[in-house]
Amino acid sequence: MYAYDELDRTLINERVSEFRDQVKRRLSGELTEDEFKMLRLQNGVYLQLHAYMFRVAIPYGTLSSKQLRQLAHVARRYDRGYGHFTTRQNIQFNWIKLAELPDALADLAEVGIHAMQTSGNNTRNVTSDQWAGVAPGEVEDPRIWSEILRQFTTLHPEFSFLPRKFKIAITASAHDRAAIKIHDVGLRLHKSAQGETGFEVMVGGGLGRTPFIAKTIKPFVSGRDILSYLEAIMRVYNQYGRRDNIYKARIKILVHELGIERFAQEVDEEWQQIRDGALKIDDAVIEEIRSRFSYPAYEKLPHMPDELRKAAHDPKFEAWRRNSVFPHKATGYAIVTISLKPVGGPPGDATAEQMDALADLADKYSFGEIRVGHEQNLALPHVARRDLPALWTALEKIGLAIPNVNLVSDIIACPGLDYCSLANARSIPIAQELTQRFANHETANLIGRLHINISGCINACGHHHVGHIGILGVEKNGEEFYQITIGGRADENAQLGTLIGPAVPYAEVADVVEDIVEAYLALRANPDELFVDTVQRLGVEPFRERVYATR
Amino acid sequence: MTSPLEQKKIKIAGPSVVTANRTWDGAVIYRTPAQGWSPSLADAAIVRNSDDARALLSESAADDVGAVGAYIAPVELEEGGAIKPGNLRELIRASGVTIGLPVQV
Ligand code: HEM
Ligand code: SF4
């Protein structure tokens, strides 16, 4: 966990009273909606189909149990008793009243949570690996660097009015759990041949209307230089990024149009001017930030305690353990992923009761810490392996021992036409139907790792381009249709999916997905070949044939 | 959502209403014949030609304190006068999400 300092607390509190005043002036008519809109967006408040939506940042996806309880409180007191975890380490509340928003923000401020820069043309919440600090083999805790960037980017005057939103993600593991290649800037922490810690910097990734995988602009930038290098990137973008057309304003378009070499050259010229200036981070600063992260005092525990050995006889427990429990850097501990994808439920939603219960479980079994990942799931990062059976029993009681992490029903979906004012088609009911189709655990297990991603429009909030199977809602003559892509992935080998053919109507989506999965089961080289690897090997043609032969 | 200004150019194809969101809580509301707002589509003022639609919209948009984002939405009129939303988006706005909200455990 990171301990915020006085500066942060003051900043957050000042922002709450400022917003309280703005809301008051809006409701009295002193501010018009045109004047107010920008102010509310600066505080994460959107207007959706049925109500205001409030987006709250969870920096690098780390929450204390106290913070999670406060999110539950906001859900219960100001909303309809639940919250929606998104793909960007944010939580959204869907039914909040503008008049009550300042109170909700004030309650969150008590525990150091806010909604600044969760919207607008600035650097958004810097995201990171949800297993940061506990994943085995990590170079170092990437949150130290996420925190440095958080401090650097929060309310940075030069970058508060960028051409468009700007998203940065960091990983420090070989296996990318932060989808860094689909961000405006992706940072991969690694060590140079000389043993120095620094970053591979990738730039120009992003989804939406024009999807791109980020390109490496520099294979190694020392940690000490990362702020000046990023500032150089931002300056070039701020200067050259298009402002005349919002669809062409993202840095990915600039990088594409200039070409990565030209862009890199521009950045380098800018960088040479500033690299040895005020933005050079000295070791004392890095140490100061590092020292504000606290880690649990792990005990020396056995890897295979009796409790676990005994529980292994229970097939239900084993089914859950196999896909929810992951290796931890400390012997005798595990990372536990909590799926928020129940059969028939909306992906990423958690009720206030579930949040409260999870906070209690985190206190009991995970040193009071919870993580939020980009797959719309949560994790308990420090669970002693001997406690796994007890934790599982407790999770069962609150409906959160769902044994489908990384399986076909672990679906990422945006809110779609049920909530979103930009949507063309619904996403959540498609996800619900698919979780029902694939509810059988044995079948899902046989299929293995398979990520389905659904977006209700081209903005790609559900990351459909990088789903192993991607589903995009489009509108045709007032009806909901869906385009299907396959072969996308968001990991270290990130790749955009390929369209398999014409869009299909709402009622056929689940059948099409079943056809694709059946084709895979028949085509895979062996049971260990993942769906996405089979697509890679064979191309989309055999899947296209299977789906459209009978349609 | 199309801004009222852009909608000045828009011609309606059939019976329509003006809808918006209520400022203090964001709820869906409809312009009524009495120049007020109602949360119920049944109370909405119906317009049947483009001139009336634009007039109703500009009158509605003038109330910037009570309502945000007013626009013209299509409806269908059933025999007997009942008003039905004219497309899926408006149906969802009028009747709420098509999914159950998470059940409290
Ligand atoms: C009020 C609801 C939302 C609105 C109005 C909204 C709006 C947008 C828009 C306009 C874009 C396109 C940005 C661009 O390409 O320049 C976008 C992208 C995105 N949104 Fe949302 N979104 C909403 C909810 C969500 C939710 C619930 C999630 C997560 C489930 C999400 C995650 C994302 C992500 C990951 C992108 C990535 C595309 C990229 O920047 O490369 N958004 N959103
Ligand atoms: S993808 Fe489209 S429909 Fe889905 S949340 Fe984003 S903007 Fe809304």
XYZ file of C-alpha atoms and ligand atoms in Angstrom:
707
model
C 0.000 0.000 0.000
C 1.055 3.577 -0.572
C 0.644 6.208 2.126
C -0.501 9.518 0.633
C 1.109 12.640 1.981
C -0.416 15.866 3.244
C -0.176 17.508 -0.163
C -2.409 14.879 -1.722
C -4.959 15.116 1.045
C -5.110 18.907 0.803
C -5.428 18.783 -2.983
C -8.269 16.288 -2.855
C -10.158 18.192 -0.184
C -9.792 21.480 -2.016
C -11.155 19.880 -5.144
C -14.217 18.626 -3.250
C -15.158 22.054 -1.940
C -14.529 23.617 -5.332
C -16.858 21.091 -6.964
C -19.475 21.536 -4.251
C -19.606 25.199 -5.119
C -19.782 24.468 -8.857
C -22.689 22.052 -8.401
C -24.521 24.579 -6.244
C -24.103 27.235 -8.913
C -25.252 24.848 -11.625
C -28.400 23.850 -9.753
C -29.273 27.463 -9.034
C -28.892 28.347 -12.707
C -25.853 30.552 -12.177
C -23.877 28.212 -14.450
C -25.295 26.956 -17.736
C -24.811 23.339 -18.766
C -22.302 24.495 -21.383
C -20.244 26.179 -18.683
C -20.676 23.357 -16.222
C -20.046 20.344 -18.451
C -16.277 20.735 -18.487
C -16.240 21.192 -14.712
C -18.226 18.040 -14.064
C -16.098 16.067 -16.520
C -13.024 17.202 -14.601
C -14.572 15.376 -11.673
C -15.440 12.183 -13.500
C -19.134 12.952 -13.971
C -20.731 11.955 -17.280
C -24.362 12.111 -18.271
C -25.560 8.703 -19.384
C -28.889 7.451 -20.683
C -30.711 7.271 -17.355
C -28.603 9.205 -14.915
C -25.219 10.688 -14.149
C -22.313 8.272 -14.145
C -19.483 8.896 -11.723
C -16.033 7.462 -12.502
C -13.577 7.100 -9.648
C -9.868 6.389 -10.040
C -8.121 3.500 -8.342
C -4.449 4.360 -8.889
C -2.553 1.310 -10.149
C -5.495 -0.784 -9.008
C -4.533 -0.922 -5.339
C -7.237 -0.517 -2.680
C -7.140 -0.817 1.076
C -10.018 -2.582 2.781
C -11.013 0.782 4.234
C -11.173 2.305 0.755
C -13.199 -0.603 -0.604
C -15.646 -0.210 2.291
C -16.004 3.445 1.444
C -16.744 2.562 -2.196
C -19.413 0.190 -0.871
C -20.782 3.011 1.254
C -21.008 5.316 -1.782
C -22.765 2.564 -3.750
C -25.275 2.078 -0.965
C -25.824 5.639 0.194
C -25.803 7.516 -3.112
C -26.399 4.875 -5.785
C -28.386 1.680 -6.276
C -26.230 -0.565 -4.160
C -23.577 -1.578 -6.670
C -20.578 -0.354 -8.622
C -19.026 -1.325 -11.948
C -15.300 -2.066 -12.213
C -13.985 -0.998 -15.612
C -11.049 -1.955 -17.837
C -8.959 0.993 -16.632
C -8.679 0.470 -12.890
C -11.625 2.711 -12.268
C -14.991 2.083 -10.652
C -18.149 3.625 -12.074
C -21.395 4.381 -10.292
C -24.326 4.454 -12.680
C -27.186 6.142 -10.898
C -25.773 8.936 -8.846
C -27.599 12.259 -8.410
C -25.749 15.424 -9.338
C -27.091 17.090 -6.220
C -25.467 14.421 -4.019
C -22.176 14.115 -5.867
C -20.238 16.567 -3.709
C -21.165 14.515 -0.627
C -20.076 11.307 -2.327
C -16.773 12.906 -3.339
C -16.268 14.177 0.201
C -16.845 10.706 1.623
C -14.312 9.254 -0.810
C -11.823 12.005 -0.018
C -11.826 10.797 3.592
C -10.036 7.683 2.403
C -7.849 9.391 -0.199
C -9.908 8.530 -3.274
C -10.947 10.978 -5.978
C -12.168 11.304 -9.547
C -9.664 13.770 -10.939
C -8.502 13.051 -14.479
C -10.848 10.123 -14.937
C -12.195 12.076 -17.893
C -11.073 14.845 -20.197
C -8.076 15.570 -22.396
C -5.348 14.968 -19.871
C -3.275 12.064 -18.650
C -5.747 9.578 -17.194
C -5.289 7.323 -14.210
C -1.920 5.610 -14.738
C -2.603 1.883 -14.760
C -0.408 -1.046 -13.870
C -0.237 -4.774 -13.374
C -2.777 -5.791 -10.732
C -0.205 -8.211 -9.357
C 2.384 -5.474 -8.910
C 4.702 -6.043 -5.987
C 3.698 -9.672 -5.502
C 4.258 -11.333 -8.881
C 7.224 -13.695 -8.899
C 10.076 -12.648 -11.152
C 9.068 -9.012 -11.402
C 11.936 -6.534 -11.978
C 10.614 -4.386 -9.155
C 7.257 -3.119 -7.956
C 6.003 -1.091 -10.950
C 3.720 0.902 -8.648
C 6.713 2.885 -7.436
C 6.974 4.215 -10.973
C 3.214 4.459 -11.414
C 3.182 6.618 -8.301
C 5.999 8.823 -9.596
C 4.028 9.270 -12.810
C 0.829 9.860 -10.876
C 2.452 12.723 -9.017
C 4.025 14.072 -12.192
C 0.857 14.009 -14.263
C -1.793 15.016 -11.714
C -2.896 18.544 -12.588
C 0.235 19.128 -14.684
C -0.589 22.534 -16.174
C 1.080 21.908 -19.529
C -0.777 18.652 -20.008
C -4.217 19.517 -18.676
C -5.522 20.448 -22.121
C -3.957 17.928 -24.445
C -5.416 17.336 -27.912
C -7.133 14.262 -26.477
C -7.059 11.872 -23.527
C -3.743 10.222 -22.773
C -3.341 6.819 -21.171
C -0.175 5.370 -19.666
C 0.280 1.798 -18.425
C 3.247 0.136 -16.733
C 4.331 -3.441 -16.279
C 7.432 -4.918 -14.687
C 6.817 -8.545 -15.620
C 7.632 -10.533 -18.732
C 3.971 -11.466 -18.989
C 2.017 -8.290 -19.574
C -1.086 -8.066 -17.404
C -1.538 -4.327 -17.960
C -2.203 -4.375 -21.726
C 0.533 -1.789 -22.189
C 0.606 -2.092 -25.984
C -2.880 -0.678 -26.349
C -2.049 2.478 -24.436
C -0.839 5.851 -25.665
C 2.354 5.111 -23.778
C 3.259 1.640 -22.550
C 6.205 1.230 -20.209
C 7.952 -2.078 -19.608
C 10.334 -2.017 -16.698
C 13.448 -4.108 -17.252
C 17.163 -4.160 -16.517
C 19.815 -3.102 -18.998
C 22.833 -5.296 -19.743
C 24.662 -3.184 -17.146
C 22.059 -4.059 -14.536
C 20.449 -0.636 -14.479
C 16.670 -0.407 -14.094
C 14.809 1.420 -16.812
C 12.032 1.257 -19.336
C 11.279 0.082 -22.796
C 9.026 2.895 -23.971
C 6.212 2.108 -26.384
C 4.008 4.735 -27.923
C 0.945 5.127 -30.107
C -1.179 2.190 -29.054
C -4.906 2.491 -28.547
C -8.238 1.045 -29.564
C -11.381 2.926 -30.533
C -12.226 3.817 -34.116
C -8.634 3.463 -35.338
C -6.906 0.725 -33.366
C -3.116 0.481 -33.176
C -0.609 -1.627 -31.295
C 2.029 0.596 -29.683
C 5.492 0.720 -31.246
C 8.764 0.789 -29.356
C 10.214 4.260 -29.525
C 13.187 3.529 -27.273
C 14.318 0.153 -25.973
C 15.850 1.598 -22.835
C 15.350 4.792 -20.891
C 16.885 4.870 -17.448
C 14.450 5.256 -14.556
C 16.075 8.562 -13.656
C 15.250 9.930 -17.096
C 11.753 8.627 -17.475
C 9.957 11.852 -16.537
C 11.977 14.007 -18.916
C 11.530 11.443 -21.680
C 7.778 11.279 -21.104
C 7.583 15.048 -20.964
C 9.366 15.186 -24.313
C 6.780 12.791 -25.778
C 3.918 14.813 -24.340
C 5.357 18.077 -25.635
C 5.710 16.756 -29.157
C 2.162 15.422 -28.956
C 0.837 18.633 -27.434
C 2.434 20.637 -30.184
C 1.664 18.484 -33.228
C -1.381 16.472 -32.170
C -4.429 17.432 -34.216
C -7.077 19.514 -32.559
C -9.327 20.039 -35.577
C -10.733 16.514 -35.635
C -11.355 14.568 -32.453
C -11.078 11.260 -34.290
C -7.554 12.117 -35.379
C -6.369 13.719 -32.193
C -4.896 10.748 -30.325
C -1.133 10.313 -30.280
C -1.512 7.030 -32.179
C -2.607 9.005 -35.253
C 0.347 11.370 -34.949
C 2.780 8.469 -34.590
C 1.161 6.744 -37.547
C 1.230 9.821 -39.745
C 4.758 10.908 -38.890
C 6.114 7.386 -38.709
C 7.785 6.128 -35.556
C 11.313 7.143 -36.696
C 10.364 10.753 -37.387
C 8.347 10.889 -34.197
C 11.233 9.422 -32.211
C 13.575 11.992 -33.701
C 11.276 14.855 -32.692
C 11.033 13.454 -29.191
C 14.754 13.017 -28.974
C 15.433 16.604 -29.977
C 13.027 17.811 -27.324
C 14.502 15.405 -24.805
C 18.073 16.583 -25.312
C 16.980 20.038 -24.170
C 15.445 18.888 -20.917
C 16.969 15.560 -19.943
C 19.476 16.964 -17.501
C 17.119 19.573 -16.088
C 14.646 19.631 -13.234
C 12.909 16.427 -14.290
C 15.884 14.198 -13.654
C 14.798 12.031 -10.746
C 17.484 11.613 -8.158
C 17.829 8.442 -6.196
C 16.648 10.122 -2.992
C 13.259 10.861 -4.561
C 12.893 7.328 -5.832
C 13.817 6.061 -2.366
C 11.357 8.424 -0.711
C 8.513 7.087 -2.875
C 9.690 3.528 -2.421
C 9.677 3.999 1.345
C 6.050 5.090 1.318
C 4.991 1.689 -0.010
C 4.525 -0.776 2.788
C 4.588 -4.525 2.332
C 3.183 -7.184 4.623
C 5.487 -8.988 6.999
C 5.223 -12.392 5.373
C 5.748 -15.407 7.616
C 7.785 -18.420 6.641
C 5.036 -20.780 5.533
C 5.003 -24.139 3.793
C 4.123 -24.301 0.126
C 1.867 -27.307 0.640
C 0.197 -26.941 4.047
C -2.103 -29.684 5.407
C -5.180 -27.486 4.958
C -4.550 -27.320 1.230
C -3.706 -30.994 0.917
C -6.978 -31.911 2.589
C -9.099 -29.501 0.564
C -7.642 -30.881 -2.668
C -10.038 -33.812 -2.287
C -12.979 -31.503 -2.853
C -13.442 -31.222 -6.626
C -15.345 -27.955 -6.292
C -12.517 -26.371 -4.370
C -9.975 -27.746 -6.807
C -11.906 -26.410 -9.795
C -11.761 -22.947 -8.268
C -8.152 -23.232 -7.093
C -6.917 -24.271 -10.514
C -7.990 -21.040 -12.186
C -8.170 -18.504 -9.380
C -4.980 -19.093 -7.418
C -1.663 -17.829 -8.783
C 1.966 -18.039 -7.664
C 3.269 -15.393 -5.283
C 6.792 -14.123 -4.751
C 6.699 -15.228 -1.083
C 6.745 -18.955 -0.387
C 3.530 -20.207 1.182
C 1.473 -17.311 -0.225
C -0.735 -16.946 -3.273
C -2.486 -14.295 -5.322
C -6.201 -14.997 -5.551
C -8.256 -13.587 -8.405
C -11.896 -12.925 -7.570
C -14.020 -13.266 -10.681
C -16.781 -10.677 -11.028
C -18.320 -12.718 -13.846
C -21.122 -14.826 -12.375
C -23.247 -16.888 -14.744
C -25.943 -14.564 -16.062
C -24.485 -11.456 -14.403
C -23.143 -8.182 -15.812
C -19.316 -8.363 -16.019
C -17.515 -6.220 -13.462
C -20.434 -5.372 -11.198
C -20.086 -5.803 -7.456
C -22.755 -5.068 -4.877
C -22.095 -2.980 -1.794
C -22.527 -6.149 0.283
C -19.939 -7.980 -1.799
C -17.513 -5.078 -1.512
C -17.966 -4.950 2.259
C -17.578 -8.699 2.561
C -14.464 -8.642 0.381
C -12.991 -5.876 2.493
C -13.528 -8.082 5.547
C -11.936 -11.041 3.774
C -8.999 -8.866 2.757
C -8.513 -7.911 6.401
C -8.693 -11.514 7.471
C -6.672 -13.137 4.701
C -4.784 -10.534 2.648
C -3.282 -7.919 4.955
C -6.167 -5.554 4.179
C -5.336 -5.160 0.502
C -7.406 -5.612 -2.677
C -6.416 -5.195 -6.319
C -8.431 -4.238 -9.382
C -7.377 -5.600 -12.767
C -8.194 -4.542 -16.303
C -10.226 -7.698 -16.892
C -12.928 -6.330 -14.572
C -11.958 -8.745 -11.811
C -10.544 -8.172 -8.339
C -7.678 -9.903 -6.552
C -6.482 -10.536 -3.030
C -2.719 -10.177 -3.332
C -1.318 -11.825 -0.217
C -3.235 -14.927 0.802
C -1.439 -17.587 2.859
C -1.898 -20.884 1.046
C -3.104 -22.532 4.255
C -6.024 -20.068 4.260
C -7.169 -20.854 0.723
C -9.856 -23.391 1.724
C -11.307 -21.043 4.348
C -11.234 -18.134 1.913
C -12.956 -20.222 -0.733
C -15.730 -21.187 1.684
C -16.233 -17.541 2.590
C -16.264 -16.497 -1.067
C -18.849 -19.168 -1.854
C -21.147 -17.572 0.735
C -21.094 -14.192 -1.029
C -21.363 -15.617 -4.538
C -17.785 -14.776 -5.441
C -16.126 -18.187 -5.677
C -16.765 -18.213 -9.409
C -14.360 -20.720 -10.987
C -13.995 -19.112 -14.405
C -10.953 -16.839 -14.360
C -9.474 -16.748 -17.892
C -12.100 -19.167 -19.126
C -14.646 -18.475 -21.824
C -17.189 -16.953 -19.415
C -14.652 -14.493 -17.933
C -15.970 -11.877 -20.342
C -14.995 -8.229 -20.545
C -17.912 -6.039 -21.579
C -18.629 -2.337 -21.629
C -22.008 -1.049 -20.365
C -23.345 -0.755 -23.930
C -26.806 0.466 -24.819
C -28.235 -0.385 -21.416
C -26.431 2.594 -19.911
C -24.199 4.369 -22.377
C -25.333 7.363 -24.395
C -22.820 6.632 -27.152
C -23.772 2.998 -27.694
C -25.140 1.398 -30.854
C -26.083 -1.911 -29.315
C -26.243 -3.723 -26.023
C -23.197 -5.489 -24.574
C -24.232 -6.802 -21.175
C -27.112 -9.067 -22.303
C -24.764 -10.635 -24.882
C -22.241 -11.316 -22.110
C -24.994 -12.737 -19.922
C -26.210 -15.091 -22.611
C -22.665 -16.271 -23.318
C -21.967 -16.973 -19.647
C -25.114 -19.083 -19.636
C -24.111 -20.968 -22.787
C -20.733 -21.776 -21.296
C -21.867 -22.279 -17.722
C -20.711 -25.876 -17.636
C -17.363 -25.848 -15.904
C -16.082 -29.072 -17.499
C -16.759 -27.753 -20.987
C -15.199 -24.394 -20.183
C -12.173 -26.142 -18.742
C -11.851 -28.292 -21.834
C -11.885 -25.153 -23.981
C -9.232 -23.550 -21.800
C -8.058 -19.958 -21.811
C -10.289 -17.904 -24.075
C -11.008 -14.212 -23.701
C -14.226 -12.745 -25.070
C -14.458 -8.954 -25.211
C -17.602 -6.989 -26.042
C -18.078 -3.304 -26.880
C -21.345 -1.574 -27.646
C -19.758 0.826 -30.113
C -16.603 1.691 -31.964
C -15.078 3.426 -28.914
C -13.947 -0.018 -27.784
C -14.317 0.374 -24.024
C -14.706 -3.418 -23.852
C -11.385 -3.874 -25.738
C -13.098 -5.939 -28.443
C -10.168 -5.505 -30.869
C -7.874 -7.435 -28.572
C -10.327 -10.109 -27.470
C -9.455 -13.637 -28.545
C -13.037 -13.339 -29.711
C -14.108 -9.720 -30.084
C -17.731 -8.643 -30.393
C -18.602 -5.136 -31.538
C -22.144 -3.793 -31.519
C -23.201 -1.878 -34.624
C -26.578 -0.561 -35.701
C -28.239 -1.585 -38.947
C -31.632 -0.130 -39.823
C -32.420 0.405 -36.176
C -31.530 -3.176 -35.215
C -28.632 -4.420 -33.086
C -25.957 -6.230 -35.108
C -22.533 -7.448 -34.057
C -19.228 -7.746 -35.866
C -17.055 -10.623 -34.735
C -13.268 -10.618 -34.777
C -10.942 -13.419 -33.719
C -7.256 -13.705 -32.925
C -6.820 -10.498 -30.955
C -4.782 -10.463 -27.760
C -3.763 -7.854 -25.195
C -0.685 -9.464 -23.650
C 3.022 -9.084 -24.471
C 2.263 -10.387 -27.969
C -0.585 -7.938 -28.419
C -2.367 -8.135 -31.717
C -5.603 -6.873 -33.233
C -8.265 -9.394 -34.148
C -9.446 -10.074 -37.698
C -13.031 -9.667 -38.791
C -14.505 -13.010 -39.767
C -17.364 -11.786 -41.948
C -20.592 -9.799 -42.066
C -22.189 -8.637 -38.820
C -24.793 -10.939 -37.310
C -28.039 -10.010 -35.544
C -28.363 -9.953 -31.750
C -30.157 -13.296 -31.606
C -27.347 -15.130 -33.420
C -24.295 -13.912 -31.539
C -24.191 -16.691 -28.971
C -24.646 -19.345 -31.697
C -21.818 -17.845 -33.710
C -19.510 -17.860 -30.711
C -20.434 -21.485 -30.053
C -19.654 -22.339 -33.675
C -16.266 -20.660 -33.394
C -15.483 -22.528 -30.199
C -16.566 -25.849 -31.704
C -14.437 -25.207 -34.761
C -11.483 -24.559 -32.468
C -12.034 -27.778 -30.513
C -11.978 -29.697 -33.796
C -9.013 -27.804 -35.247
C -6.590 -27.410 -32.395
C -3.299 -29.259 -32.706
C -3.555 -30.592 -29.156
C -5.498 -29.801 -25.983
C -2.765 -27.385 -24.878
C -3.005 -25.167 -27.919
C -4.930 -22.058 -26.873
C -7.756 -20.784 -29.026
C -5.811 -17.692 -29.975
C -2.799 -19.785 -31.007
C -4.946 -21.994 -33.212
C -6.261 -18.861 -34.919
C -2.698 -17.629 -35.312
C -1.644 -20.919 -36.899
C -4.612 -21.424 -39.212
C -5.847 -17.918 -39.909
C -9.497 -16.963 -39.790
C -10.627 -18.882 -42.892
C -11.625 -22.185 -41.278
C -13.583 -20.254 -38.643
C -15.226 -18.064 -41.244
C -16.298 -21.154 -43.162
C -17.738 -22.772 -40.101
C -19.709 -19.708 -39.096
C -21.037 -18.637 -42.484
C -21.496 -22.003 -44.230
C -24.927 -22.383 -42.700
C -25.900 -18.710 -42.431
C -26.567 13.043 -28.732
C -27.150 15.757 -31.280
C -27.099 19.253 -29.920
C -30.296 21.297 -30.304
C -28.521 23.591 -32.724
C -27.644 20.797 -35.122
C -31.146 19.438 -34.760
C -32.480 22.668 -36.252
C -31.651 21.071 -39.591
C -33.271 17.791 -38.694
C -36.579 16.855 -40.207
C -38.762 14.420 -38.338
C -40.122 11.364 -40.081
C -43.090 10.705 -37.847
C -44.607 11.522 -34.457
C -41.967 12.743 -32.040
C -41.431 14.106 -28.552
C -38.759 16.188 -26.882
C -36.798 14.412 -24.207
C -33.928 15.415 -21.912
C -32.336 14.513 -18.591
C -33.306 16.229 -15.359
C -30.427 18.322 -14.107
C -30.303 17.469 -10.426
C -30.442 13.687 -10.807
C -30.076 12.951 -14.515
C -33.430 11.137 -14.805
C -35.125 10.847 -18.200
C -37.839 13.452 -18.711
C -40.216 14.503 -21.483
C -41.521 17.902 -22.439
C -45.237 18.209 -21.673
C -47.879 20.271 -23.486
C -48.003 22.539 -20.407
C -44.386 23.630 -20.976
C -43.109 21.573 -18.098
C -41.338 18.210 -17.822
C -42.588 14.777 -16.824
C -40.755 11.530 -16.134
C -43.513 9.694 -17.977
C -43.607 9.351 -21.755
C -47.396 9.188 -21.484
C -47.412 12.863 -20.516
C -45.260 14.000 -23.443
C -46.314 16.600 -25.985
C -46.495 14.983 -29.422
C -45.337 16.837 -32.492
C -46.080 15.631 -35.999
C -44.220 17.966 -38.308
C -40.717 19.394 -38.423
C -41.706 22.987 -37.696
C -43.592 22.016 -34.542
C -40.729 19.751 -33.502
C -38.173 22.522 -33.841
C -40.427 24.951 -31.977
C -40.933 22.501 -29.121
C -37.217 21.819 -28.998
C -36.178 25.437 -28.815
C -38.784 26.140 -26.128
C -37.475 23.105 -24.177
C -33.833 23.986 -24.640
C -34.514 27.383 -23.121
C -34.961 25.644 -19.763
C -31.284 25.105 -19.083
C -31.698 24.934 -15.309
C -34.212 22.116 -15.102
C -33.101 19.925 -17.992
C -29.945 19.045 -19.926
C -29.405 17.886 -23.466
C -32.928 18.249 -24.882
C -33.444 16.528 -28.241
C -36.169 15.235 -30.506
C -36.947 11.536 -30.212
C -39.203 9.391 -32.380
C -42.276 7.706 -30.897
C -45.003 5.417 -32.135
C -48.619 6.113 -31.407
C -50.804 3.135 -30.714
C -54.506 2.983 -31.381
C -56.189 4.563 -28.413
C -53.399 7.117 -28.086
C -50.771 5.308 -26.032
C -47.225 6.557 -26.774
C -44.436 4.048 -27.400
C -40.714 4.805 -27.787
C -39.705 4.810 -31.453
C -36.424 2.915 -31.185
C -34.463 0.634 -28.851
C -32.410 3.431 -27.337
C -35.541 5.367 -26.430
C -37.225 2.201 -25.191
C -34.303 1.641 -22.821
C -34.425 5.264 -21.709
C -38.166 5.016 -21.078
C -38.249 1.621 -19.357
C -34.798 1.268 -17.835
C -32.004 -1.226 -18.434
C -32.964 -4.511 -20.136
C -31.042 -6.508 -17.530
C -31.717 -7.134 -13.881
C -29.701 -4.890 -11.598
C -27.305 -6.842 -9.381
C -29.211 -8.588 -6.638
C -28.134 -7.793 -3.110
C -26.809 -10.841 -1.308
C -20.015 6.772 -19.464
C -19.569 5.667 -19.994
C -18.462 5.740 -21.000
C -18.253 6.642 -21.978
C -19.084 7.841 -22.346
C -17.041 6.251 -22.638
C -16.500 6.921 -23.708
C -15.399 6.496 -24.391
C -14.930 7.038 -25.625
C -15.555 8.212 -26.354
C -13.834 6.349 -25.991
C -13.025 6.517 -27.258
C -11.797 7.208 -27.038
C -10.968 7.379 -28.273
O -10.832 6.459 -29.079
O -10.400 8.452 -28.436
C -13.603 5.384 -24.967
C -12.540 4.501 -24.936
C -12.289 3.622 -23.918
N -13.061 3.449 -22.799
Fe -14.816 4.294 -22.433
N -16.573 5.145 -22.047
C -17.414 4.798 -21.042
C -17.343 3.745 -20.197
C -16.267 2.914 -20.154
C -16.226 1.718 -19.384
C -17.333 1.194 -18.480
C -15.034 1.165 -19.611
C -14.556 -0.162 -19.113
C -15.357 -1.245 -19.086
C -14.303 2.059 -20.483
C -13.000 1.887 -20.906
C -12.500 2.455 -22.049
C -11.298 2.021 -22.668
C -10.359 0.955 -22.126
C -11.157 2.733 -23.844
C -9.989 2.468 -24.742
C -9.801 2.912 -25.987
C -8.517 3.684 -26.114
O -8.412 4.741 -25.534
O -7.620 3.226 -26.811
N -15.091 3.098 -20.803
N -14.565 5.475 -24.009
S -17.712 1.073 -26.156
Fe -19.227 2.562 -26.731
S -21.070 1.689 -25.840
Fe -19.414 0.760 -24.770
S -19.092 2.079 -22.983
Fe -17.675 2.697 -24.596
S -18.705 4.394 -25.536
Fe -20.263 3.249 -24.443
